[in-house]
Coordinates of C-alpha atoms and ligand atoms in Angstrom, one line a residue:
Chain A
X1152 CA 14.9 -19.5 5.5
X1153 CA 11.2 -17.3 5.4
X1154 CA 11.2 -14.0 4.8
X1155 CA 8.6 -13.7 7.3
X1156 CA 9.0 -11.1 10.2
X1157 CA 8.0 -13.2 13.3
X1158 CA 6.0 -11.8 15.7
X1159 CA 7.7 -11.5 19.4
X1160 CA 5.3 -13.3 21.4
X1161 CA 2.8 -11.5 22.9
X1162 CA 3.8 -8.5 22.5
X1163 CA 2.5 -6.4 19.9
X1164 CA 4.8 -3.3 19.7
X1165 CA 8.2 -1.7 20.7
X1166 CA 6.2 0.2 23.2
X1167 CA 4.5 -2.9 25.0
X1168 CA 7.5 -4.7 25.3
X1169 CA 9.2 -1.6 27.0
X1170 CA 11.7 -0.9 24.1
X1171 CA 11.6 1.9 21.6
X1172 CA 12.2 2.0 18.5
X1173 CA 14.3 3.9 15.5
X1174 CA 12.0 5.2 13.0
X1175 CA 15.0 5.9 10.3
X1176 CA 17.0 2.4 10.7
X1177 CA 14.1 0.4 12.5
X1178 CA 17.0 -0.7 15.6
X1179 CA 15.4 -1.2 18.5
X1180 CA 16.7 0.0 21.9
X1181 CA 15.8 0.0 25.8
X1182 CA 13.0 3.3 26.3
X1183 CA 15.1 5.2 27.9
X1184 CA 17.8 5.3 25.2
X1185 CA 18.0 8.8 23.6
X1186 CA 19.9 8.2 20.9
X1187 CA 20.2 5.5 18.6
X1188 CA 23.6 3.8 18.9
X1189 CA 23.4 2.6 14.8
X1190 CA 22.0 5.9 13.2
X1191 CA 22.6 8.6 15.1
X1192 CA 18.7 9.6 14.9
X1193 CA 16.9 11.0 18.1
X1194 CA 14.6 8.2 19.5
X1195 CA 11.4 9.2 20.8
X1196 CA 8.7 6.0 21.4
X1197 CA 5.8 8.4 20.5
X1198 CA 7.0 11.7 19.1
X1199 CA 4.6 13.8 21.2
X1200 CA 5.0 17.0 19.6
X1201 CA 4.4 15.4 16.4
X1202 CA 0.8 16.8 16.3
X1203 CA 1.7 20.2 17.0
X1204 CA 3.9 20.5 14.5
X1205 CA 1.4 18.9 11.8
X1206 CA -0.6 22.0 12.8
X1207 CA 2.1 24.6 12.6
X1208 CA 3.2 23.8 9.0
X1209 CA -0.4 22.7 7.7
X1210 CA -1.7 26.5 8.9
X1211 CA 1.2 27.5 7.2
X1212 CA 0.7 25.3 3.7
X1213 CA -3.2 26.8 3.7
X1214 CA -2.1 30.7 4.5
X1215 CA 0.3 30.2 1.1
X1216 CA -1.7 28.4 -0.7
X1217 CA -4.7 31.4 -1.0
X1218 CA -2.4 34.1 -2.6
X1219 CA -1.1 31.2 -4.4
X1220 CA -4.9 31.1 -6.4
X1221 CA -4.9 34.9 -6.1
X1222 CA -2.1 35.9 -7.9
X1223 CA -0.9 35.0 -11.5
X1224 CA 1.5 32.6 -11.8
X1225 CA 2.4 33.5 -15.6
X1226 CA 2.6 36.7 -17.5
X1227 CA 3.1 35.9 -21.3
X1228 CA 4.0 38.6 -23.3
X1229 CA 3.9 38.6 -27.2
X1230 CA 3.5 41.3 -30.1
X1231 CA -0.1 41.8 -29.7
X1232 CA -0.8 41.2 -26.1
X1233 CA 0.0 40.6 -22.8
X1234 CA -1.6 38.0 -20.6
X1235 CA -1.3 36.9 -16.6
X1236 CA -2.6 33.7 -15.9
X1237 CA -3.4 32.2 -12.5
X1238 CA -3.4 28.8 -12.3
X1239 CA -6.9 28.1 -12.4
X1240 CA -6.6 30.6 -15.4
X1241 CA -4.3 29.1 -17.2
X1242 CA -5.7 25.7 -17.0
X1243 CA -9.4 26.8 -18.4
X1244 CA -6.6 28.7 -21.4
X1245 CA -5.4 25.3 -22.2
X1246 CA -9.0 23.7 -22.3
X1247 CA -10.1 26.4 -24.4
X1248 CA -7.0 25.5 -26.6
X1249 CA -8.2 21.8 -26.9
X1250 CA -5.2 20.5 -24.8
X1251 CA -7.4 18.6 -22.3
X1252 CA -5.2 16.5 -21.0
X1253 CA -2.7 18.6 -19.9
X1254 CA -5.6 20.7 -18.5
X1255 CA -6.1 18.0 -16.3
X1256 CA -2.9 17.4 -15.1
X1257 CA -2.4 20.9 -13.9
X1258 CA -5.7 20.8 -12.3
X1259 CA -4.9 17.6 -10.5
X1260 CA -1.2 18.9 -9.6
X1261 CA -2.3 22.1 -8.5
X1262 CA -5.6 22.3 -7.4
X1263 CA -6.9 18.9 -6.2
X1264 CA -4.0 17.8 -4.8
X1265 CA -2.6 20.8 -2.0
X1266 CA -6.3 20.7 -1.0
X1267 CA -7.1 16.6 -1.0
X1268 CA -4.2 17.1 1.2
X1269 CA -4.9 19.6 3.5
X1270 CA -8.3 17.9 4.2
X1271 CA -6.7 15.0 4.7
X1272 CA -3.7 15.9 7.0
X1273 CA -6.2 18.0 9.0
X1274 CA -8.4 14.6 9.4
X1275 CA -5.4 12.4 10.7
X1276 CA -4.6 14.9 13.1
X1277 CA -8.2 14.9 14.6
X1278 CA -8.3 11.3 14.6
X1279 CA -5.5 10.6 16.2
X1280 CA -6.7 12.5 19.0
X1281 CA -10.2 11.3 19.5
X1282 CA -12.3 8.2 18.3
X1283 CA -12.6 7.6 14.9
X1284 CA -14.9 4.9 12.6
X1285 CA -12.0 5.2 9.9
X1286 CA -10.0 1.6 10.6
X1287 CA -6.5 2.0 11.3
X1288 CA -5.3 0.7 8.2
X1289 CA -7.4 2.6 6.2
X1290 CA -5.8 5.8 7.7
X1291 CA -1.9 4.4 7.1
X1292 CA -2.8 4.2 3.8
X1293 CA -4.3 7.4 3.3
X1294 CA -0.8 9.1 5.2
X1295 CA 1.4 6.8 2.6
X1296 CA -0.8 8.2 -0.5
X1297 CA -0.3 11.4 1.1
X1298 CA 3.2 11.1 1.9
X1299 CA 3.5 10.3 -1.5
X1300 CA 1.5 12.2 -3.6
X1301 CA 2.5 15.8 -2.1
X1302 CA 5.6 16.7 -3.8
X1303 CA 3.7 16.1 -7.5
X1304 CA 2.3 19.9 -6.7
X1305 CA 5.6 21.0 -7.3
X1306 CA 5.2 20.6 -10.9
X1307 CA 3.2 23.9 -12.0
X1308 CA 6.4 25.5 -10.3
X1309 CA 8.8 23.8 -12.5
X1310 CA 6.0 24.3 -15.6
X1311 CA 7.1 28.2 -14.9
X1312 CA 10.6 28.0 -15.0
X1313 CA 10.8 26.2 -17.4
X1314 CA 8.7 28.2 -19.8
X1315 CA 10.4 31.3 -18.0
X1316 CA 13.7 29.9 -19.3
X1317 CA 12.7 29.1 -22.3
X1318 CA 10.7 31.5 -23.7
X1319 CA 12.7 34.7 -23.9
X1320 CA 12.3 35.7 -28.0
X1321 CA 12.5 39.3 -27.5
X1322 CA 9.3 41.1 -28.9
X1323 CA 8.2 37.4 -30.5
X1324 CA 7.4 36.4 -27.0
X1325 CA 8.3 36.1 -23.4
X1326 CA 7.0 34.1 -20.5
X1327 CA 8.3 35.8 -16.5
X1328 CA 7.3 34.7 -13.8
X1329 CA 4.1 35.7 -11.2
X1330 CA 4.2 36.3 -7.5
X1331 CA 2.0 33.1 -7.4
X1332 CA 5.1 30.7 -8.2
X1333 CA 6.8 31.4 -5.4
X1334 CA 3.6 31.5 -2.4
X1335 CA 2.2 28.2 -4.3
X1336 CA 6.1 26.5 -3.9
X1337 CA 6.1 27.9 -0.4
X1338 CA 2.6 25.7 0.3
X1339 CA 4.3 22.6 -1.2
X1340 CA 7.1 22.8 0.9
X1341 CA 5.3 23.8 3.8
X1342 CA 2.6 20.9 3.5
X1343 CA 4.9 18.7 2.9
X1344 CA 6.8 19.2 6.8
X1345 CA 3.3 18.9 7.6
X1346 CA 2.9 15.5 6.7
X1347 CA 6.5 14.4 7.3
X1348 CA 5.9 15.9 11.4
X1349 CA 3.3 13.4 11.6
X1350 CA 3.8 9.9 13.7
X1351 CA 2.4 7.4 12.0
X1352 CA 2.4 5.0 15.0
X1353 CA 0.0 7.3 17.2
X1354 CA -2.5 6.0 14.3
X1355 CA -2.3 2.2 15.6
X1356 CA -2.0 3.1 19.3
X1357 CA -4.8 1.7 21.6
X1358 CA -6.2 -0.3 18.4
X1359 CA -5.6 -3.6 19.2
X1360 CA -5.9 -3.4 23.0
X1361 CA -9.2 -4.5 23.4
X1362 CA -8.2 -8.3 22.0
X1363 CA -4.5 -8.2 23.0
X1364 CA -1.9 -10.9 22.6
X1365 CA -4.1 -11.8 19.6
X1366 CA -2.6 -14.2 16.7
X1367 CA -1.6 -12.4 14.0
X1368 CA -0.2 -14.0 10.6
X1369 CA 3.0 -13.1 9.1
X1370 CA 2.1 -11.4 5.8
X1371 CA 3.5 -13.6 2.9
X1372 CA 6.3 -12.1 1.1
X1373 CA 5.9 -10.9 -2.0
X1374 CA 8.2 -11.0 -5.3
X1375 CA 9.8 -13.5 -7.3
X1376 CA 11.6 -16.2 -5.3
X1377 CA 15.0 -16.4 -6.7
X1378 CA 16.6 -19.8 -8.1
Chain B
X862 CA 4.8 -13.4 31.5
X863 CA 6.5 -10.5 30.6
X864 CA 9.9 -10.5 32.0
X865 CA 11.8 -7.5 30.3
X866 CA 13.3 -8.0 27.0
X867 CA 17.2 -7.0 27.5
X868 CA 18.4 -9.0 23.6
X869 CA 17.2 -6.2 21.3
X870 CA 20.0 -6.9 18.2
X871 CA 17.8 -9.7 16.6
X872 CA 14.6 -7.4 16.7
X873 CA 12.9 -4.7 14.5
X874 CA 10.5 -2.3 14.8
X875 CA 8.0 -0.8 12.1
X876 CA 8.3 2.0 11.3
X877 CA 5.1 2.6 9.9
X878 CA 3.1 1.5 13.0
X879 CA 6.3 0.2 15.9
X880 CA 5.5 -3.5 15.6
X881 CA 7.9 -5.9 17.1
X882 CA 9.1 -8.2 14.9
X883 CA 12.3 -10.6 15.1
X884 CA 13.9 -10.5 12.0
X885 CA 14.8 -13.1 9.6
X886 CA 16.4 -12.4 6.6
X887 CA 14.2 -13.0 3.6
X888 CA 16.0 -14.2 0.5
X889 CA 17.3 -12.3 -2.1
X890 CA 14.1 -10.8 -4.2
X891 CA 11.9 -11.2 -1.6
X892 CA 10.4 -8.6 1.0
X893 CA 9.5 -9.3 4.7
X894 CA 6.6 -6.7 5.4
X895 CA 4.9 -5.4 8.4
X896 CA 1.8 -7.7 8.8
X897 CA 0.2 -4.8 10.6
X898 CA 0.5 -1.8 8.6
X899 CA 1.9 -3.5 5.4
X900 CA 5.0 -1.3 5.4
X901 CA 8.2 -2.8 4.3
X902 CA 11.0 -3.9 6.9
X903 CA 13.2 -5.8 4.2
X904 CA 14.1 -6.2 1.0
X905 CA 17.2 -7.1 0.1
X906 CA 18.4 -7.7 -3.7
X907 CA 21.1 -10.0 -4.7
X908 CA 24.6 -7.9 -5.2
X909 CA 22.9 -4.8 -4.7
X910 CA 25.5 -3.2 -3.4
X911 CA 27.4 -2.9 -6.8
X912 CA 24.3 -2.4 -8.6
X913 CA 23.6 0.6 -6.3
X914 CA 27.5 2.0 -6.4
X915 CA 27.5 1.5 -10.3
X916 CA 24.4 3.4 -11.1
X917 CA 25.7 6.1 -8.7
X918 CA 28.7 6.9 -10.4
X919 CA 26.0 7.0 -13.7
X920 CA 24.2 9.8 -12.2
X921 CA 27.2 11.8 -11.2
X922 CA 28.3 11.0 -14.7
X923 CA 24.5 12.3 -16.4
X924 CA 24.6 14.9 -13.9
X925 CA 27.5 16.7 -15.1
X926 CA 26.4 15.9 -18.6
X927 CA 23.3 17.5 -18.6
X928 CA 24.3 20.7 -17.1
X929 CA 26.8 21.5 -19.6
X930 CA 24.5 20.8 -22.5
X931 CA 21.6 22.4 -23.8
X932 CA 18.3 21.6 -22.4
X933 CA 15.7 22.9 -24.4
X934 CA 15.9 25.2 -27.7
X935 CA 13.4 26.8 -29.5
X936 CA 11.9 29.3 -31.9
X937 CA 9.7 31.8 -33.6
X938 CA 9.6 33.6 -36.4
X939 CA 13.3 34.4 -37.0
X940 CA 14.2 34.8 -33.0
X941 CA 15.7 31.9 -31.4
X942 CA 16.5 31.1 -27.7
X943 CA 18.2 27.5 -26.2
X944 CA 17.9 27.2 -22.2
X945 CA 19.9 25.2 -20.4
X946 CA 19.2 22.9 -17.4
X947 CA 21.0 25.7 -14.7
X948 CA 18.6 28.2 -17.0
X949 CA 15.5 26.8 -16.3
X950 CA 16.5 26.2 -12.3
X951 CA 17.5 29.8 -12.3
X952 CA 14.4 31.3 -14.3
X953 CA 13.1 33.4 -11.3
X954 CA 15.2 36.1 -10.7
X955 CA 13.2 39.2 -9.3
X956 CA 14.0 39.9 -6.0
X957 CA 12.1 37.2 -3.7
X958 CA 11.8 35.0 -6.4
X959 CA 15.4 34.3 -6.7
X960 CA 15.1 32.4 -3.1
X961 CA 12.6 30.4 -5.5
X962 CA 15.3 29.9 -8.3
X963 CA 17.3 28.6 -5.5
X964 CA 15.2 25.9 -4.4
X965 CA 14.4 24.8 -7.6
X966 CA 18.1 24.2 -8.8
X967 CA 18.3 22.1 -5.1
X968 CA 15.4 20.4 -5.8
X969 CA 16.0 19.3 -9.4
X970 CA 19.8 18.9 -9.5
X971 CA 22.0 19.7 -6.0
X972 CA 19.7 17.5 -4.2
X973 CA 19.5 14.2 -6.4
X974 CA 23.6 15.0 -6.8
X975 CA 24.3 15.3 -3.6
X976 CA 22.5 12.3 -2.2
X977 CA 24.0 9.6 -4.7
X978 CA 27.7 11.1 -3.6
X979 CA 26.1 10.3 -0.4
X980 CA 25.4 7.0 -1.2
X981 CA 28.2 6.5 -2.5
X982 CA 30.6 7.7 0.1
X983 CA 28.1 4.9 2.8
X984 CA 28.6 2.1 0.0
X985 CA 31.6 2.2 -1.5
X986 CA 33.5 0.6 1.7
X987 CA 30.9 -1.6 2.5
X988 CA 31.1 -2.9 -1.5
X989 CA 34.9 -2.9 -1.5
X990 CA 34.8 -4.8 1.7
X991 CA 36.7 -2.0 3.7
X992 CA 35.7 -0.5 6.9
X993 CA 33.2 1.9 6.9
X994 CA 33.9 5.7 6.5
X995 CA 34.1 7.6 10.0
X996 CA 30.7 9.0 9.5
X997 CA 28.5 6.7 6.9
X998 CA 26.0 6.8 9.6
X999 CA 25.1 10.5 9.6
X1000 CA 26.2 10.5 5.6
X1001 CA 23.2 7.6 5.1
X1002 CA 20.8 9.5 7.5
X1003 CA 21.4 12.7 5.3
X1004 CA 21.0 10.8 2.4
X1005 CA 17.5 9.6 3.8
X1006 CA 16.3 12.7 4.5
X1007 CA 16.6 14.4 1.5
X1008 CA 14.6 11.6 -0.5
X1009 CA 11.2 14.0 -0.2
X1010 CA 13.4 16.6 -2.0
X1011 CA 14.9 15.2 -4.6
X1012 CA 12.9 16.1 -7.4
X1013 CA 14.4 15.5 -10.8
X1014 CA 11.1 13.1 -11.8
X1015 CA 8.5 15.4 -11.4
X1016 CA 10.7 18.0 -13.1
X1017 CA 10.7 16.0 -16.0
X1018 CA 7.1 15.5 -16.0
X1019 CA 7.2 19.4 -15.8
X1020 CA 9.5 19.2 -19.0
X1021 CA 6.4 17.3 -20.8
X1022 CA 3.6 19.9 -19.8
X1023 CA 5.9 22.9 -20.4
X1024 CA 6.3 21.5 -23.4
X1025 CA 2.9 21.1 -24.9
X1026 CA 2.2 24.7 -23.5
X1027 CA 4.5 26.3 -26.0
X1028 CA 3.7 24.0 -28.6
X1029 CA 1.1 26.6 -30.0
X1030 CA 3.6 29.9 -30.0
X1031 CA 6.7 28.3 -31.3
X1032 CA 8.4 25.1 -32.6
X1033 CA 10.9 23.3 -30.1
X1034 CA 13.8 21.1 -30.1
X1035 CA 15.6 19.1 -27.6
X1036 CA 18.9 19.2 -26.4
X1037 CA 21.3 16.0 -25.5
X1038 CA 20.9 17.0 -22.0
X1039 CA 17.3 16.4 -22.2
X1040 CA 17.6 13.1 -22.7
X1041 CA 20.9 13.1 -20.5
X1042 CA 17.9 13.8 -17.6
X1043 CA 15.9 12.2 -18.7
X1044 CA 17.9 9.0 -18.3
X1045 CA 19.1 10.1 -15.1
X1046 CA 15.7 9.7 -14.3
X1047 CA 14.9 6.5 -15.2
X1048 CA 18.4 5.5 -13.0
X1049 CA 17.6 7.1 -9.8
X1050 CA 14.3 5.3 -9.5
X1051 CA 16.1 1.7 -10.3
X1052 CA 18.6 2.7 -7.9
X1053 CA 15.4 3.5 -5.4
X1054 CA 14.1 0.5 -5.7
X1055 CA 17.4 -1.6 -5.2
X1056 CA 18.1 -0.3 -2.4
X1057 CA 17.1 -1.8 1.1
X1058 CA 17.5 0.7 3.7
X1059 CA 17.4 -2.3 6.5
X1060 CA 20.1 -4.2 4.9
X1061 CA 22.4 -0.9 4.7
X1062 CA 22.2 0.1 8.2
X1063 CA 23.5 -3.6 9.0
X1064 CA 26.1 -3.6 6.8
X1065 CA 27.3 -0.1 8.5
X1066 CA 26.9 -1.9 11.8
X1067 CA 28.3 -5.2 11.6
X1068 CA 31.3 -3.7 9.7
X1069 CA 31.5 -1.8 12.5
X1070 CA 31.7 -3.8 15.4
X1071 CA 34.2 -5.9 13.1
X1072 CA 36.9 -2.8 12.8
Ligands
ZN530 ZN1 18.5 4.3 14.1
ZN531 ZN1 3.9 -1.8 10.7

C-alpha cells in the first residue's frame, strides 16, 4: 500500500465538495455539522472571524512590545555600581564584552524576531483580503516559519529569571528584574494568539479556481521505507 | 458530476489548506503529505504507541527529578547562592511581575507536565488495548493545544545565554537537575516527533465504535 493521499476526484477541497472539515483531527463532516463527532472541536469551513482576531491580538503584541524597548529589562547591582539594561542595551554590553555570539542571539530572539513577525502577520492578513503577487505557497510557508519561530522570543524572558534567580550574592552582586520582562512576555504571548487566530485555508481560497478540476500529483512520501 | 458526497469516514482534510484527500495508510516510517500546501496528514511510526507511553512516564519521572534538585549554583568572592528550577520560574516577584513568575513556571514546567499526563491518560488504553478513557477526546484536544506553550526547549536555550552572561561576574556550577532538564528535553522532542496526531484520533475512534 502508498502512502499517497489520493485526491477525491474533481474536487479540490472540503469546501467544494460541500463537506467541512476538522482542523484539530482532520475528520471530515457534512457543512452543516457544528461539532465534530471525533474531537469535540467547533467546526467552522472558513473561520470568518479569524481575521479580526489576527488584528485584535497583533494591535495588542505591537502596543507591548514599545514599552517592552522602553524600559529596562535588567538592573544588575554590584559593589561599585548599578546598572539597568534594556534589551537593546544589554545586547551592545555583551558586544562590548566580546561575547558576539550571544549578542546575536538576543538580538535575533528579541528584536528581529517580534518585528519580522509583526510585519509578517500584518502582510497575511492584507493578503488574504485583497489580490496578492505572493504565490500561495510561498505565504503557507511564511505562516509555518511564523507559527514556528514566535515562541523563540520568549527566551530573553527566561535569560531574566534565570539570572534573577541566580544571581542574588548579597552586596557581591544581584540581578532583579525590569518592568520590560513582563510587557516584552505580554507581546510574545499576545503575538503568538495572533498568529494561532489566523486560518490558514483563507490563503489557498479562490487560487486554483481559474484551472479547476486540474491534475494534481500526489506528493511522494518521504522517509525511510521500512523492511 | 457532482452528486453530493454522503461517505465522509474514508476521507481527510488538510488542515493546512482543507484539501480533500482519501486516505491511505502509508507504511510505518513513511508520511503521506498534503500535495498542496506540503503539510503533513500522516505519519505513523511502528509501535509508537509504547514508545510514546514509555517516554511519557520518563518525563514525569525527569520532571519530578529536576524540581527537587538544584539547578544552577554559583559564586563570588566568598558569597555563594544555588537556584533551583521552581527558583528560577519564580524569579519575578514584585507585584505585577509575579503574574509573570506564574507564567513562566506554566510555560517551562506545569505545561510540558501536564500534557504528557495528558498523553498518557489518551494512550495508555489505547496501548493496553482497553477501551478508551470517558474523555481521551477532550484530554487529546487539551493536550494539542497547549503544544505552543510548552516551553521547556527554549528555556534551556535560555539556560545557555544566561549562562555565558554571568560568566564574567562569577564562576558557576551545575546541578543534577540541570541535566535532569536537559534530558527531559531531548525526550519531549523524540516523543514529538513519534507521535502522529492522525493515527491517534483513529485509534480513539475506532476503539470507540468497538466498546
Ligand atoms: Zn475533529
Ligand atoms: Zn494542504
Amino acid at each position: 500500500m502508498s502512502g499517497r493521499p489520493q485526491p477525491v476526484e474533481g474536487r479540490l477541497t472540503a469546501r467544494e465538495a460541500g463537506l467541512v472539515g476538522c482542523r484539530r483531527c482532520s475528520k471530515v463532516w457534512p457543512l452543516d455539522t457544528q461539532l465534530c463527532g471525533r474531537c469535540g472541536a467547533t467546526l467552522r469551513s472558513r473561520d470568518t472571524t479569524s481575521i479580526s482576531r489576527v488584528w485584535a491580538w497583533w494591535v495588542l503584541g505591537v502596543a507591548a512590545y514599545i514599552p517592552a524597548n522602553l524600559y529596562p529589562m535588567l538592573r544588575t547591582q554590584t559593589l561599585v555600581e548599578t546598572q539597568e539594561a534594556t534589551i537593546v542595551g544589554g545586547a551592545i554590553e555583551l558586544m562590548q564584552h566580546g561575547s558576539y555570539g550571544i549578542a546575536i542571539v538576543i538580538l535575533v530572539a528579541s528584536v528581529l524576531i517580534p518585528v519580522a513577525k509583526f510585519l509578517c502577520i500584518a502582510f497575511l492578513a492584507m493578503s488574504s483580503q485583497s489580490a496578492t503577487p505572493v504565490s500561495a505557497s510561498a505565504r503557507q510557508q511564511l505562516y509555518e516559519i511564523v507559527e514556528y519561530v514566535g515562541r523563540w522570543s520568549m527566551i530573553d524572558v527566561f535569560v531574566v529569571a534565570i539570572l534573577a534567580s541566580l544571581v542574588q550574592l548579597d552586596y557581591a552582586a544581584t540581578v532583579n528584574p525590569g518592568p520590560a520582562s513582563l510587557s516584552f512576555a505580554l507581546s510574545v504571548i499576545f503575538t503568538m494568539l495572533s498568529a494561532q487566530a489566523f486560518d490558514s485555508r483563507i490563503i489557498w481560497d479562490g487560487i486554483e479556481r481559474s484551472t479547476p478540476h486540474a491534475p494534481r500529483d500526489p506528493q511522494p512520501t518521504e522517509g525511510s521505507p521500512t523492511p | 458530476m457532482t452528486q453530493k458526497i454522503t461517505h465522509t469516514d474514508d476521507l481527510i482534510a488538510c488542515h493546512g489548506c482543507d484539501a480533500l484527500y482519501r486516505v491511505q495508510m502509508p507504511e510505518h516510517g513513511q508520511r503521506a503529505i498534503c500535495s498542496r500546501c506540503h503539510t503533513v496528514l500522516v505519519a505513523p511510526r511502528r509501535r509508537a504507541g509504547m514508545t510514546i507511553v514509555m517516554l511519557s512516564l520518563g518525563v514525569v519521572i525527569l520532571v519530578f527529578g529536576a524540581l527537587w534538585f538544584p539547578f544552577l549554583e554559583i559564586s563570588r568572592s566568598g558569597f555563594h547562592n544555588s537556584a533551583t528550577l521552581i527558583d528560577s520560574a519564580l524569579a519575578f516577584t514584585d507585584g505585577p511581575l509575579l503574574i509573570l513568575s506564574l507564567s513562566v513556571a506554566a510555560f517551562i514546567i506545569l505545561i510540558p507536565l501536564m500534557r504528557v499526563m495528558l498523553i498518557l491518560y489518551v494512550l495508555w488504553p489505547v496501548v493496553f488495548d482497553r477501551p478508551p478513557n470517558k474523555s481521551a477526546a477532550t484530554a487529546f484536544r487539551l493536550a494539542e493545544a497547549l503544544r505552543p506553550w510548552s516551553m521547556a526547549e527554549i528555556f534551556a536555550i535560555g539556560c545557555a545565554v544566561a549562562l555565558v552572561k554571568v560568566a564574567d561576574l562569577a564562576q558557576i556550577g551545575f546541578g543534577p537537575a540541570f541535566y535532569m532538564f536537559a534530558a527531559l528535553v531531548v525526550i519531549i522532542a523524540v516523543q514529538d516527533n513519534q507521535m502522529c496526531r492522525w493515527s491517534i484520533w483513529q485509534s480513539l475512534d475506532e476503539t470507540d465504535r468497538q466498546a
